[in-house]
Structure formats: structure tokens, C-alpha cells
XYZ file of C-alpha atoms in Angstrom:
578
model
C -47.055 -42.286 -20.363
C -43.910 -40.315 -19.634
C -44.349 -36.554 -19.882
C -42.005 -34.558 -22.118
C -39.583 -32.257 -20.343
C -38.071 -28.889 -21.064
C -34.313 -29.080 -21.643
C -31.477 -26.627 -21.501
C -28.343 -26.534 -23.573
C -26.084 -29.497 -22.742
C -22.551 -28.769 -23.866
C -20.203 -28.896 -20.912
C -16.479 -28.837 -21.523
C -14.573 -30.015 -18.428
C -11.389 -28.377 -19.691
C -13.091 -24.964 -19.359
C -14.982 -25.778 -16.191
C -12.291 -24.664 -13.802
C -11.873 -28.196 -12.388
C -8.188 -27.596 -12.097
C -5.873 -26.299 -9.448
C -4.719 -22.700 -9.352
C -2.815 -21.610 -12.447
C 0.231 -19.343 -12.671
C -2.070 -16.403 -13.391
C -3.798 -16.879 -10.042
C -0.477 -16.840 -8.203
C 0.686 -13.766 -10.119
C -2.502 -11.889 -9.230
C -2.207 -13.014 -5.610
C 1.365 -11.739 -5.410
C 0.188 -8.417 -6.819
C -2.435 -8.126 -4.062
C 0.213 -8.990 -1.448
C 2.451 -6.214 -2.744
C -0.428 -3.690 -2.718
C -1.362 -4.585 0.852
C 2.289 -4.378 1.924
C 2.647 -0.946 0.271
C -0.444 0.252 2.119
C 0.912 -1.069 5.415
C 4.197 0.780 4.888
C 2.330 4.010 4.116
C 0.090 3.483 7.144
C 3.137 3.514 9.403
C 3.777 7.133 8.311
C 0.250 8.356 9.108
C -0.200 11.135 11.694
C -0.156 9.814 15.273
C -3.214 11.821 16.339
C -6.204 12.707 14.164
C -9.272 14.559 15.464
C -12.596 13.642 13.886
C -15.563 15.895 13.243
C -18.227 16.419 15.872
C -21.461 14.528 15.222
C -24.555 16.351 16.462
C -27.584 14.320 17.535
C -29.999 17.167 16.797
C -32.787 15.847 14.517
C -32.478 19.006 12.381
C -29.068 17.755 11.202
C -30.486 14.524 9.800
C -31.440 15.895 6.329
C -27.855 17.091 5.804
C -26.391 13.828 7.111
C -28.735 11.897 4.809
C -27.603 14.009 1.834
C -23.914 13.407 2.615
C -24.477 9.645 2.886
C -26.473 9.502 -0.364
C -23.772 11.430 -2.231
C -21.087 9.014 -0.995
C -23.251 6.066 -2.030
C -24.014 7.617 -5.415
C -20.361 8.374 -6.138
C -19.355 4.814 -5.281
C -22.244 3.396 -7.344
C -21.360 5.396 -10.465
C -17.765 4.186 -10.190
C -19.097 0.639 -9.779
C -21.253 0.856 -12.926
C -18.405 2.206 -15.068
C -16.043 -0.468 -13.752
C -18.656 -3.191 -14.263
C -19.556 -2.354 -17.867
C -15.929 -2.128 -19.000
C -14.360 -4.895 -16.929
C -17.139 -7.443 -17.398
C -17.333 -6.924 -21.160
C -13.606 -7.296 -21.722
C -13.496 -10.422 -19.541
C -16.470 -11.979 -21.339
C -15.214 -11.449 -24.903
C -11.428 -11.655 -24.671
C -10.411 -15.160 -23.652
C -6.775 -14.163 -23.253
C -7.683 -11.272 -20.954
C -10.238 -13.415 -19.121
C -7.452 -15.704 -17.887
C -6.087 -12.777 -15.882
C -9.205 -10.681 -15.235
C -11.459 -13.328 -13.695
C -8.813 -14.613 -11.234
C -8.136 -10.956 -10.396
C -11.852 -10.412 -9.787
C -11.926 -13.503 -7.571
C -9.059 -12.141 -5.509
C -10.389 -8.575 -5.316
C -13.845 -9.610 -4.128
C -12.125 -11.883 -1.608
C -10.061 -9.116 0.004
C -11.673 -8.386 3.388
C -12.023 -4.641 2.926
C -12.950 -4.113 6.581
C -9.459 -5.339 7.467
C -7.868 -3.460 4.583
C -9.694 -0.206 5.390
C -7.169 0.802 8.089
C -4.384 0.341 5.549
C -6.208 2.375 2.881
C -7.264 5.125 5.262
C -3.948 5.500 7.081
C -2.037 5.251 3.809
C -4.135 8.008 2.203
C -3.863 10.184 5.317
C -0.084 9.980 5.035
C -0.127 11.674 1.621
C -3.430 13.640 1.567
C -5.278 16.049 3.887
C -7.334 14.249 6.527
C -10.805 15.180 5.227
C -9.985 14.205 1.634
C -8.364 10.947 2.766
C -11.386 10.026 4.888
C -13.861 10.807 2.078
C -11.856 8.828 -0.500
C -11.482 5.889 1.874
C -15.237 5.847 2.576
C -16.044 5.863 -1.146
C -13.502 3.061 -1.722
C -15.077 0.951 1.031
C -18.615 1.484 -0.310
C -17.376 0.862 -3.880
C -15.933 -2.518 -2.877
C -19.251 -3.463 -1.279
C -21.191 -2.569 -4.452
C -19.073 -3.500 -7.433
C -18.351 -7.242 -7.286
C -21.894 -8.598 -7.523
C -22.607 -6.114 -10.340
C -19.534 -7.238 -12.278
C -20.232 -10.946 -11.809
C -23.877 -10.421 -12.843
C -22.885 -8.466 -15.973
C -20.265 -11.072 -16.903
C -22.799 -13.853 -16.355
C -25.335 -12.065 -18.590
C -22.834 -11.587 -21.418
C -21.684 -15.204 -21.333
C -25.251 -16.563 -21.419
C -26.663 -14.509 -24.316
C -28.468 -17.005 -26.594
C -26.525 -18.021 -29.676
C -29.304 -16.999 -32.081
C -29.239 -13.429 -30.754
C -25.477 -13.243 -31.271
C -25.898 -14.558 -34.815
C -28.601 -11.965 -35.502
C -26.297 -9.144 -34.365
C -23.568 -10.503 -36.658
C -25.967 -10.736 -39.625
C -27.002 -7.101 -39.136
C -23.296 -6.171 -38.818
C -23.776 -4.234 -35.609
C -20.675 -2.491 -34.402
C -19.566 -2.804 -30.778
C -21.619 0.232 -29.669
C -24.890 -0.867 -31.316
C -24.403 -4.435 -30.098
C -23.858 -3.112 -26.567
C -26.897 -0.820 -26.779
C -29.354 -3.134 -28.558
C -28.333 -6.604 -27.360
C -25.975 -6.797 -24.391
C -27.331 -4.061 -22.144
C -31.021 -4.986 -22.706
C -30.279 -8.680 -22.116
C -28.478 -7.964 -18.843
C -30.739 -5.123 -17.703
C -32.965 -7.123 -15.326
C -29.988 -8.681 -13.580
C -28.158 -5.335 -13.415
C -31.137 -3.533 -11.855
C -31.747 -6.149 -9.164
C -28.023 -6.327 -8.402
C -27.927 -2.528 -8.269
C -30.592 -2.685 -5.576
C -28.438 -5.246 -3.768
C -25.373 -3.042 -4.216
C -27.124 -0.136 -2.544
C -28.312 -2.419 0.253
C -24.757 -3.684 0.739
C -23.493 -0.107 0.613
C -25.777 0.840 3.512
C -24.350 -2.110 5.455
C -20.796 -0.774 5.076
C -21.762 2.896 5.337
C -21.561 2.888 9.129
C -18.059 1.387 9.088
C -17.021 3.924 6.427
C -18.236 6.942 8.429
C -17.105 6.052 11.962
C -13.628 4.631 11.486
C -11.154 5.093 14.362
C -7.671 3.636 14.979
C -6.292 4.364 18.432
C -5.850 8.137 18.674
C -6.827 8.622 15.026
C -10.484 9.591 14.560
C -11.746 9.704 10.954
C -15.469 10.202 11.567
C -17.490 11.703 8.730
C -20.897 13.405 8.987
C -23.601 11.038 7.755
C -26.381 8.690 8.790
C -23.937 5.942 9.742
C -21.986 8.262 12.039
C -25.233 9.597 13.538
C -26.509 6.098 14.383
C -23.154 5.078 15.842
C -22.894 8.200 17.997
C -26.464 7.728 19.237
C -25.672 4.100 20.153
C -22.502 5.127 22.031
C -24.414 7.712 24.054
C -27.289 5.304 24.695
C -29.743 7.844 23.271
C -32.557 5.559 22.112
C -34.618 8.490 20.873
C -31.764 9.593 18.591
C -31.336 5.981 17.417
C -35.029 5.992 16.508
C -34.662 9.285 14.626
C -31.634 7.951 12.731
C -33.330 4.675 11.776
C -36.485 6.569 10.742
C -34.428 8.861 8.496
C -32.586 5.873 6.982
C -35.823 3.969 6.329
C -37.418 7.093 4.816
C -34.475 7.460 2.403
C -34.649 3.769 1.482
C -38.417 3.849 0.861
C -38.084 7.031 -1.228
C -35.364 5.422 -3.363
C -37.474 2.282 -3.751
C -40.572 4.175 -4.916
C -38.861 6.848 -7.027
C -35.950 4.868 -8.493
C -36.028 1.086 -8.164
C -39.702 0.295 -8.688
C -39.860 2.463 -11.846
C -36.695 0.787 -13.140
C -38.136 -2.679 -12.489
C -41.355 -1.773 -14.321
C -39.361 -0.279 -17.210
C -37.000 -3.281 -17.459
C -39.867 -5.751 -18.000
C -39.707 -4.859 -21.684
C -36.291 -6.565 -21.913
C -37.490 -10.071 -21.103
C -36.550 -12.618 -23.751
C -39.999 -14.110 -24.332
C -42.512 -14.747 -27.085
C -45.593 -14.055 -24.957
C -46.241 -10.977 -22.849
C -46.556 -11.515 -19.112
C -50.043 -11.566 -17.567
C -49.035 -9.455 -14.562
C -46.129 -7.176 -15.482
C -44.548 -5.151 -12.666
C -46.043 -1.713 -12.189
C -44.979 1.566 -10.612
C -47.136 4.595 -9.911
C -44.185 6.921 -10.454
C -43.249 5.253 -13.757
C -46.855 5.515 -14.956
C -46.919 9.172 -13.906
C -43.713 9.950 -15.793
C -44.858 7.989 -18.859
C -48.043 10.052 -19.100
C -46.319 13.355 -18.376
C -46.422 15.869 -21.221
C -43.182 17.446 -20.017
C -41.405 14.078 -20.061
C -42.760 13.385 -23.574
C -41.665 16.833 -24.745
C -38.162 16.423 -23.342
C -37.929 12.965 -24.876
C -38.925 14.140 -28.350
C -37.058 17.455 -28.425
C -33.980 16.751 -26.318
C -33.198 13.104 -25.581
C -34.107 11.562 -28.957
C -31.985 14.009 -31.045
C -29.148 13.677 -28.526
C -29.383 9.889 -28.689
C -29.209 9.951 -32.498
C -26.149 12.199 -32.442
C -24.394 9.947 -29.954
C -25.241 6.892 -32.086
C -23.848 8.508 -35.256
C -20.661 9.632 -33.496
C -20.020 6.236 -31.924
C -20.819 4.368 -35.156
C -18.094 6.376 -36.904
C -15.691 5.901 -34.021
C -16.330 2.135 -33.663
C -16.825 0.563 -37.108
C -17.919 -3.037 -37.551
C -15.296 -5.217 -35.890
C -12.942 -7.064 -38.185
C -10.967 -10.199 -37.423
C -8.391 -9.657 -34.731
C -4.958 -8.917 -36.202
C -1.821 -10.380 -34.637
C 0.273 -7.826 -32.709
C 3.195 -6.177 -34.477
C 6.811 -6.841 -33.485
C 7.218 -3.577 -31.561
C 3.958 -4.234 -29.697
C 5.250 -7.666 -28.702
C 8.542 -6.230 -27.442
C 6.774 -3.414 -25.580
C 4.518 -5.966 -23.917
C 7.484 -8.115 -22.915
C 9.379 -5.154 -21.438
C 6.297 -4.057 -19.509
C 5.802 -7.610 -18.231
C 9.450 -7.791 -17.101
C 9.142 -4.446 -15.270
C 5.950 -5.575 -13.544
C 7.527 -8.891 -12.531
C 10.584 -7.141 -11.098
C 8.380 -4.746 -9.120
C 6.190 -7.604 -7.876
C 9.245 -9.627 -6.937
C 10.734 -6.798 -4.890
C 7.422 -6.101 -3.156
C 6.872 -9.808 -2.453
C 10.295 -10.101 -0.833
C 9.589 -7.101 1.410
C 6.182 -8.536 2.341
C 7.741 -11.910 3.196
C 10.263 -10.157 5.443
C 7.376 -8.525 7.305
C 5.583 -11.870 7.596
C 8.662 -13.405 9.261
C 7.840 -11.215 12.278
C 4.718 -13.355 12.903
C 5.585 -16.119 15.392
C 4.410 -19.733 15.355
C 1.647 -19.305 17.924
C 0.109 -16.507 15.844
C 0.200 -18.681 12.714
C -1.549 -21.440 14.664
C -4.157 -18.926 15.799
C -4.714 -17.911 12.171
C -5.112 -21.539 11.035
C -7.633 -22.375 13.750
C -9.473 -19.131 13.051
C -9.825 -19.941 9.346
C -11.450 -23.303 10.112
C -13.862 -21.774 12.639
C -14.872 -18.936 10.309
C -15.305 -21.351 7.379
C -17.829 -23.369 9.429
C -19.793 -20.199 10.254
C -19.739 -19.042 6.622
C -21.003 -22.432 5.409
C -23.792 -22.448 7.996
C -24.843 -18.886 7.091
C -24.947 -19.759 3.357
C -26.983 -22.911 3.993
C -29.566 -21.030 6.069
C -29.728 -18.274 3.440
C -30.297 -20.754 0.592
C -33.086 -22.527 2.461
C -35.267 -19.428 2.653
C -34.139 -17.169 -0.193
C -34.912 -19.631 -3.011
C -38.640 -20.160 -2.271
C -39.243 -16.552 -1.191
C -37.250 -15.131 -4.120
C -39.140 -17.252 -6.652
C -42.462 -16.172 -5.135
C -41.493 -12.491 -5.328
C -40.153 -12.848 -8.871
C -43.181 -14.687 -10.269
C -46.111 -13.263 -8.298
C -46.493 -9.529 -8.895
C -49.306 -9.124 -6.365
C -47.129 -10.666 -3.657
C -44.078 -8.723 -4.873
C -45.863 -5.365 -4.706
C -46.318 -5.883 -0.960
C -43.185 -7.797 0.042
C -40.518 -6.323 -2.247
C -40.466 -2.844 -0.590
C -40.262 -4.549 2.819
C -37.351 -6.664 1.609
C -35.636 -3.608 0.182
C -35.909 -1.787 3.515
C -34.829 -4.834 5.532
C -31.818 -5.418 3.262
C -30.754 -1.791 3.454
C -30.925 -1.310 7.237
C -27.278 -1.810 8.257
C -26.990 -4.893 10.441
C -24.062 -3.245 12.208
C -26.529 -0.665 13.584
C -28.788 -3.348 15.053
C -26.042 -5.738 16.152
C -25.357 -4.086 19.563
C -29.071 -4.347 20.397
C -29.181 -8.017 19.346
C -26.132 -8.768 21.468
C -28.103 -7.851 24.601
C -30.230 -10.940 24.053
C -27.965 -13.319 22.133
C -25.075 -13.233 24.615
C -27.443 -14.739 27.196
C -28.242 -17.731 24.956
C -26.221 -20.958 24.560
C -23.573 -20.352 21.936
C -23.244 -16.664 22.779
C -21.087 -14.800 20.323
C -20.759 -17.860 18.050
C -24.493 -17.671 17.399
C -24.332 -13.882 17.090
C -21.499 -14.119 14.537
C -23.504 -16.478 12.308
C -26.531 -14.204 12.638
C -24.587 -11.087 11.595
C -23.034 -12.947 8.632
C -26.536 -14.038 7.631
C -27.961 -10.527 7.991
C -25.208 -9.090 5.815
C -25.063 -11.700 3.039
C -28.472 -13.367 2.583
C -29.664 -10.442 0.476
C -27.082 -11.158 -2.250
C -28.763 -14.515 -2.781
C -32.320 -13.215 -2.458
C -31.960 -10.405 -4.988
C -30.262 -12.682 -7.516
C -32.990 -15.311 -7.091
C -35.636 -12.613 -7.642
C -33.814 -11.435 -10.782
C -33.592 -15.004 -12.102
C -37.248 -15.777 -11.400
C -38.310 -12.443 -12.892
C -36.357 -13.197 -16.096
C -38.048 -16.561 -16.795
C -39.895 -16.088 -20.121
C -43.679 -16.192 -19.935
C -43.863 -18.631 -22.871
C -41.823 -21.181 -20.908
C -44.238 -20.824 -18.000
C -47.140 -21.504 -20.375
C -45.261 -24.492 -21.820
C -44.808 -26.081 -18.409
C -48.504 -25.550 -17.720
C -49.483 -27.173 -21.043
C -47.197 -30.125 -20.331
C -48.816 -30.546 -16.931
C -45.602 -30.029 -15.009
C -46.339 -29.222 -11.401
C -44.676 -29.248 -8.019
C -41.163 -30.665 -7.852
C -41.175 -31.618 -11.540
C -41.774 -27.979 -12.513
C -39.018 -26.832 -10.154
C -36.592 -29.447 -11.506
C -37.215 -28.800 -15.214
C -37.796 -25.041 -15.327
C -37.273 -23.011 -12.170
C -34.003 -24.416 -10.762
C -32.209 -24.598 -14.150
C -33.311 -21.038 -14.947
C -32.144 -19.841 -11.520
C -28.824 -21.692 -11.560
C -26.656 -18.923 -13.127
C -28.176 -16.346 -10.791
C -27.730 -18.609 -7.754
C -24.036 -19.048 -8.476
C -23.571 -15.287 -8.946
C -25.331 -14.645 -5.644
C -23.442 -17.413 -3.847
C -20.032 -16.086 -4.931
C -20.721 -12.590 -3.638
C -22.558 -13.857 -0.542
C -19.635 -16.116 0.355
C -17.142 -13.277 -0.001
C -19.443 -10.994 1.974
C -19.761 -13.542 4.792
C -15.978 -13.815 5.130
C -15.781 -10.026 5.146
C -18.528 -9.712 7.766
C -16.597 -12.038 10.081
C -14.311 -9.104 10.905
C -17.131 -7.233 12.663
C -19.010 -10.366 13.790
C -16.255 -12.176 15.687
C -14.724 -9.229 17.552
C -17.139 -6.771 19.142
C -16.694 -3.942 21.641
C -19.847 -3.952 23.763
C -20.529 -2.016 26.985
C -16.867 -1.037 27.191
C -15.699 -4.675 26.991
C -14.281 -6.648 24.091
C -16.303 -9.744 23.145
C -14.550 -12.112 20.764
C -14.698 -15.674 19.545
C -12.293 -17.910 17.645
C -12.087 -16.893 13.998
C -9.917 -15.273 11.371
C -12.075 -12.135 11.569
C -11.289 -11.831 15.278
C -7.565 -12.216 14.537
C -7.700 -9.408 11.968
C -9.752 -7.085 14.191
C -7.476 -7.715 17.182
C -4.391 -6.990 15.052
C -6.011 -3.746 13.887
C -6.770 -2.630 17.439
C -3.242 -3.425 18.596
C -1.564 -1.882 15.553
C 0.118 -5.247 14.865
C 0.706 -4.759 11.131
C 2.594 -8.049 10.492
C -0.296 -10.030 12.013
C -2.819 -7.869 10.107
C -0.980 -8.604 6.863
C -0.748 -12.329 7.630
C -4.410 -12.681 8.620
C -5.641 -10.714 5.608
C -3.526 -12.709 3.164
C -4.581 -16.060 4.610
C -8.247 -15.057 4.324
C -7.699 -13.938 0.710
C -5.959 -17.214 -0.200
C -8.700 -19.340 1.390
C -11.532 -17.459 -0.313
C -9.720 -17.594 -3.673
C -9.240 -21.359 -3.308
C -12.949 -21.775 -2.564
C -13.857 -19.639 -5.569
C -11.529 -21.461 -7.937
C -12.278 -24.996 -6.768
C -16.010 -24.673 -6.003
C -17.708 -21.598 -7.437
C -15.749 -21.238 -10.684
C -16.573 -24.784 -11.930
C -20.224 -24.148 -11.107
C -20.018 -20.811 -12.932
C -18.735 -22.599 -16.035
C -21.543 -25.103 -15.760
C -24.040 -22.257 -15.625
C -22.488 -20.766 -18.752
C -22.312 -24.011 -20.735
C -25.288 -26.088 -19.578
C -28.008 -23.756 -18.308
C -28.137 -21.225 -21.124
C -31.715 -20.930 -22.369
C -31.798 -20.927 -26.148
């Protein structure tokens, strides 16, 4: 007798799947990015010739201050990321006309290799701002770009997969945009947002070292922080200071895990879409302590609840129930056309100037770029394959087994947050002696920097599987591969695609530090587009830097549009649980 199977929504429209070549919007967005990069390169040429960085002390007593500076930079970038995510993702999810521009733009932005663009941003800002302010802004921008894309994709994915019956219920109750956001959208996406926030902080730690130790020739933009401390200790070969720095970093990560992330995970369990309560909900000693605190209860009743009601009343008056969208007036249409013409003229002028700069790149350099793209693509594909092989089973185990998660999840959080760039010089001592040398090391660094995007999204997906569906599979006798095929993999699919998009972009970005390494006073490099970009940065070859960056952006955008975007549409249309 054939066993019944659980099914997901089957309504796939190939016209919306993205199974098409790049559209005019993609090219327009790409031209805009080219113009921005060119403008940054032109500003960078006017930066001061010599910049003196701040002294980094290796005294252990300085570590608390360095840790505070690093946390503040991370927090500032994270708050910017959350604001950007909530606004950008919501507009893209609900406005189909805006989505045609916003999602290609998001594809391009998350594809820009910020480690190659950082010199342009930093030198450009230093040309118009004081050095300290320019360095701080550039570091926040770099950390922001390492945190924001996976958050935005996760939020967009959550909004586009809200079950139809929940949307209909919000319409029946005539919830305005604020109440719908507060009572439906944010709760539905909360689990994914929290796990991706943890990943964003882990990714931010990865880029923190690059953000705090940046140098270009005679220009030194070092900033006081944990990343700068670890780098300075590595340069001086002070293993004791390296140990102090890593201990301080791990202590900060563990404190954040116990005081912030674990309580948030325990609190977010209430937002699961399920009919039956979980047998083993996630727990947190700090969350339990705060829940039983009389002071917290007093503040909630006397301060936060009245404040929340006032905010609700104010926003309900400001955002009434949405009516049908009205067509734009004639003057709005003309204003939009004039603005579009002005933007096109500006983009056209900037594109022409960028093309003139690209003509300075000779044929041999273009051939080097083409060969480098192929080599880096092979490494990226290998890193993603290895990451998928281990993150899916481990992530599902962490997301479904709370006893296992209570032990392993803090370890994973620490491992994901330790910047691979801090450990890479130590690993090179051993890897360069093995067959494959830097090729193997490059794949390893890409893996260390990107596998966590997949793991945290798999954990979020497994954690969000409703308990009633788990009971249903047990009642139907589904076990082993049949259970994976009918419940686990379909439920994980949207989260896997979100993780794969950001992991792929992160792997391409990591190639810049993985394929071109300065070790023991010597430059170690291998064939790859990341090595081309890093070499151009070291030599101050701005035309080659522009060419290499643009080629990487175009390749990653093509992969996103032709591979990941169709899969994203499938996740939205087929694997929505309702």
C-alpha cells in the first residue's frame, strides 16, 4: 500500500521564474554601479599621498577599550542594516513595479566585491573628509555590506512566502500597514531574521580585521579595535598577544551569544506557525531570568506597554487602511520622466568616462582577468559544494534537536565569528607545504568565510518547521530519506537558496584575500580574479582595479540571474507551506 505524502503548494509560473536573460533594468543598474565605482576611483586619485595611522598597543589592558570600539562599529553597521532591510525588503516584496528594479539592484550590490571597492571608498572619503572620520565611515560601510545582504534576502523571502490564509485574515480584519507589519510580517519573519542577524554579526567579525587595518602604500588607515590588535600581534610575531586578542574576541562572542542571541532564539519560538506546541522549545537562562524579574515586569507594565499603545494609536492615524492604488497624476508622470531623463544623462556621461578609463587596460590584462574568473569560479563552486555537504545535516540536527543545539550552537557561533583572516597566516604555514599549496588554501579560506551563511539559514529553516507537520510525518510512518524528501528538504528549500545566494557572493568576495597573500614578507598568489584585483590595489593600477571589479560584478550578477533567481522564484511559488 502506497503511503500518503505531505505536499507543498504547486503553482509555478515560468514567466516569473527568472528563466530569462538579463533585462534592460539589470543593465541600467549595472551601468549605475560602474559610474559609482568610476566616481570613487576619480576621488581616490585626489587622496593625500601620505597618511599616518594610529599606534596599536599590544598591552592587554587596552583590550577592553579595543573590544568596545569594535562592538560599537559592528552595532552601528547592524542598526543601519536592519533599517535598510525592513524598508527595502518590504517595498521589493509588495511593489511589483519597484521589484523589477530593486531586486536586480540587490543582486548587483551584494555582488560588488567590497574588499576591492574598499580602497576606492576609503581614499575617496579621505579626499573630502578628515582622515579619522573617513576611516571610521569606511569601516562601518565595509561591515554594513557584510551584514545587510543576507538579512535583506531573508526578509524578502519571508514576506513572499507568508501563507495565503494569513494574508486573507489580515485583509478581513482591515489591518493597516503598521498593524500588518507588527502582527503578521515581522512575527512571521522573526526566526529567519534572528538567525540571519547572528550570521550578519559573524560575517561582520570576518570583515572587521580588514576594516580596521587597511593600508594603501604610504597611506595607513588603521583604527583601534580587536581586528587591528590581532593584525599587529601577527605582524610582530607575538603569539602571547595573539592569544590575548583571540581570548578577548571569543569572550565577546560568548557574552553576546548568552546575553543576546540565545534569549532572542528562546523568545522567537512563540512565532512558529504551528498548531501544536513543540516538545523541546529552545531555552535561555538569561531569558528566564529576565522573564521572572519584577523590575522587568514593572517596566513592561508601566513604561513599555503604555508607550507601545501610544505608538500604535499614532501610527494607525498616520497610516490608515490601504486603499486601491491610484494612478499617478499628470504632473507626477512628467516629474518622473524628467527625473529619469536626468538620471540617464548622468549615467551616460559617467559610463563614457568609465569606458575611457577601461581603454587603458591592455589585451594581456584582459586575458589575465578572463582566466582569473574561470579559476575563481571553480574554487567558489567547490567551496559551496563542500559547505552544502556538511551544513545541511548538521543544521537540521541543530534546528530540530534542542539538547544537541544547546551544546553545539554556542560552539558554532564562536567558530563562525572568529575571523578566518586572523587564522589564515597560521594555516598557511602548513598548507603551503601540501600539494596544491595556495590553491587549496584559497578554497579553505572561501569555505571558512562563507559556509556559515548556509549553516545559519539551514538552522533557521529547520527551526521553523511546524511541530504539527513533524507529528504528521511520524503518524504517516515517514522515515529516513522519505521524510527528508517530503518534509525537511522542501521546508528548507527557501532558506537554502537565501543562504546559497549570500554564500556565493561571499565566496567571490573572499577570493580577494584568499588568492593574494603577503606572508613572511613575500607575496603568495595564485591565478584568480581576486588576485588580479588585489595586485591592482597594491600597484595603484586603478584602470585594472576598475576592470577586475566590474568583471567580477557582471559574472556574479549573471550567476544570480540565471541560477539563483529562478530557484528563488521556485521557492516562492512551489515551496510555500500553507
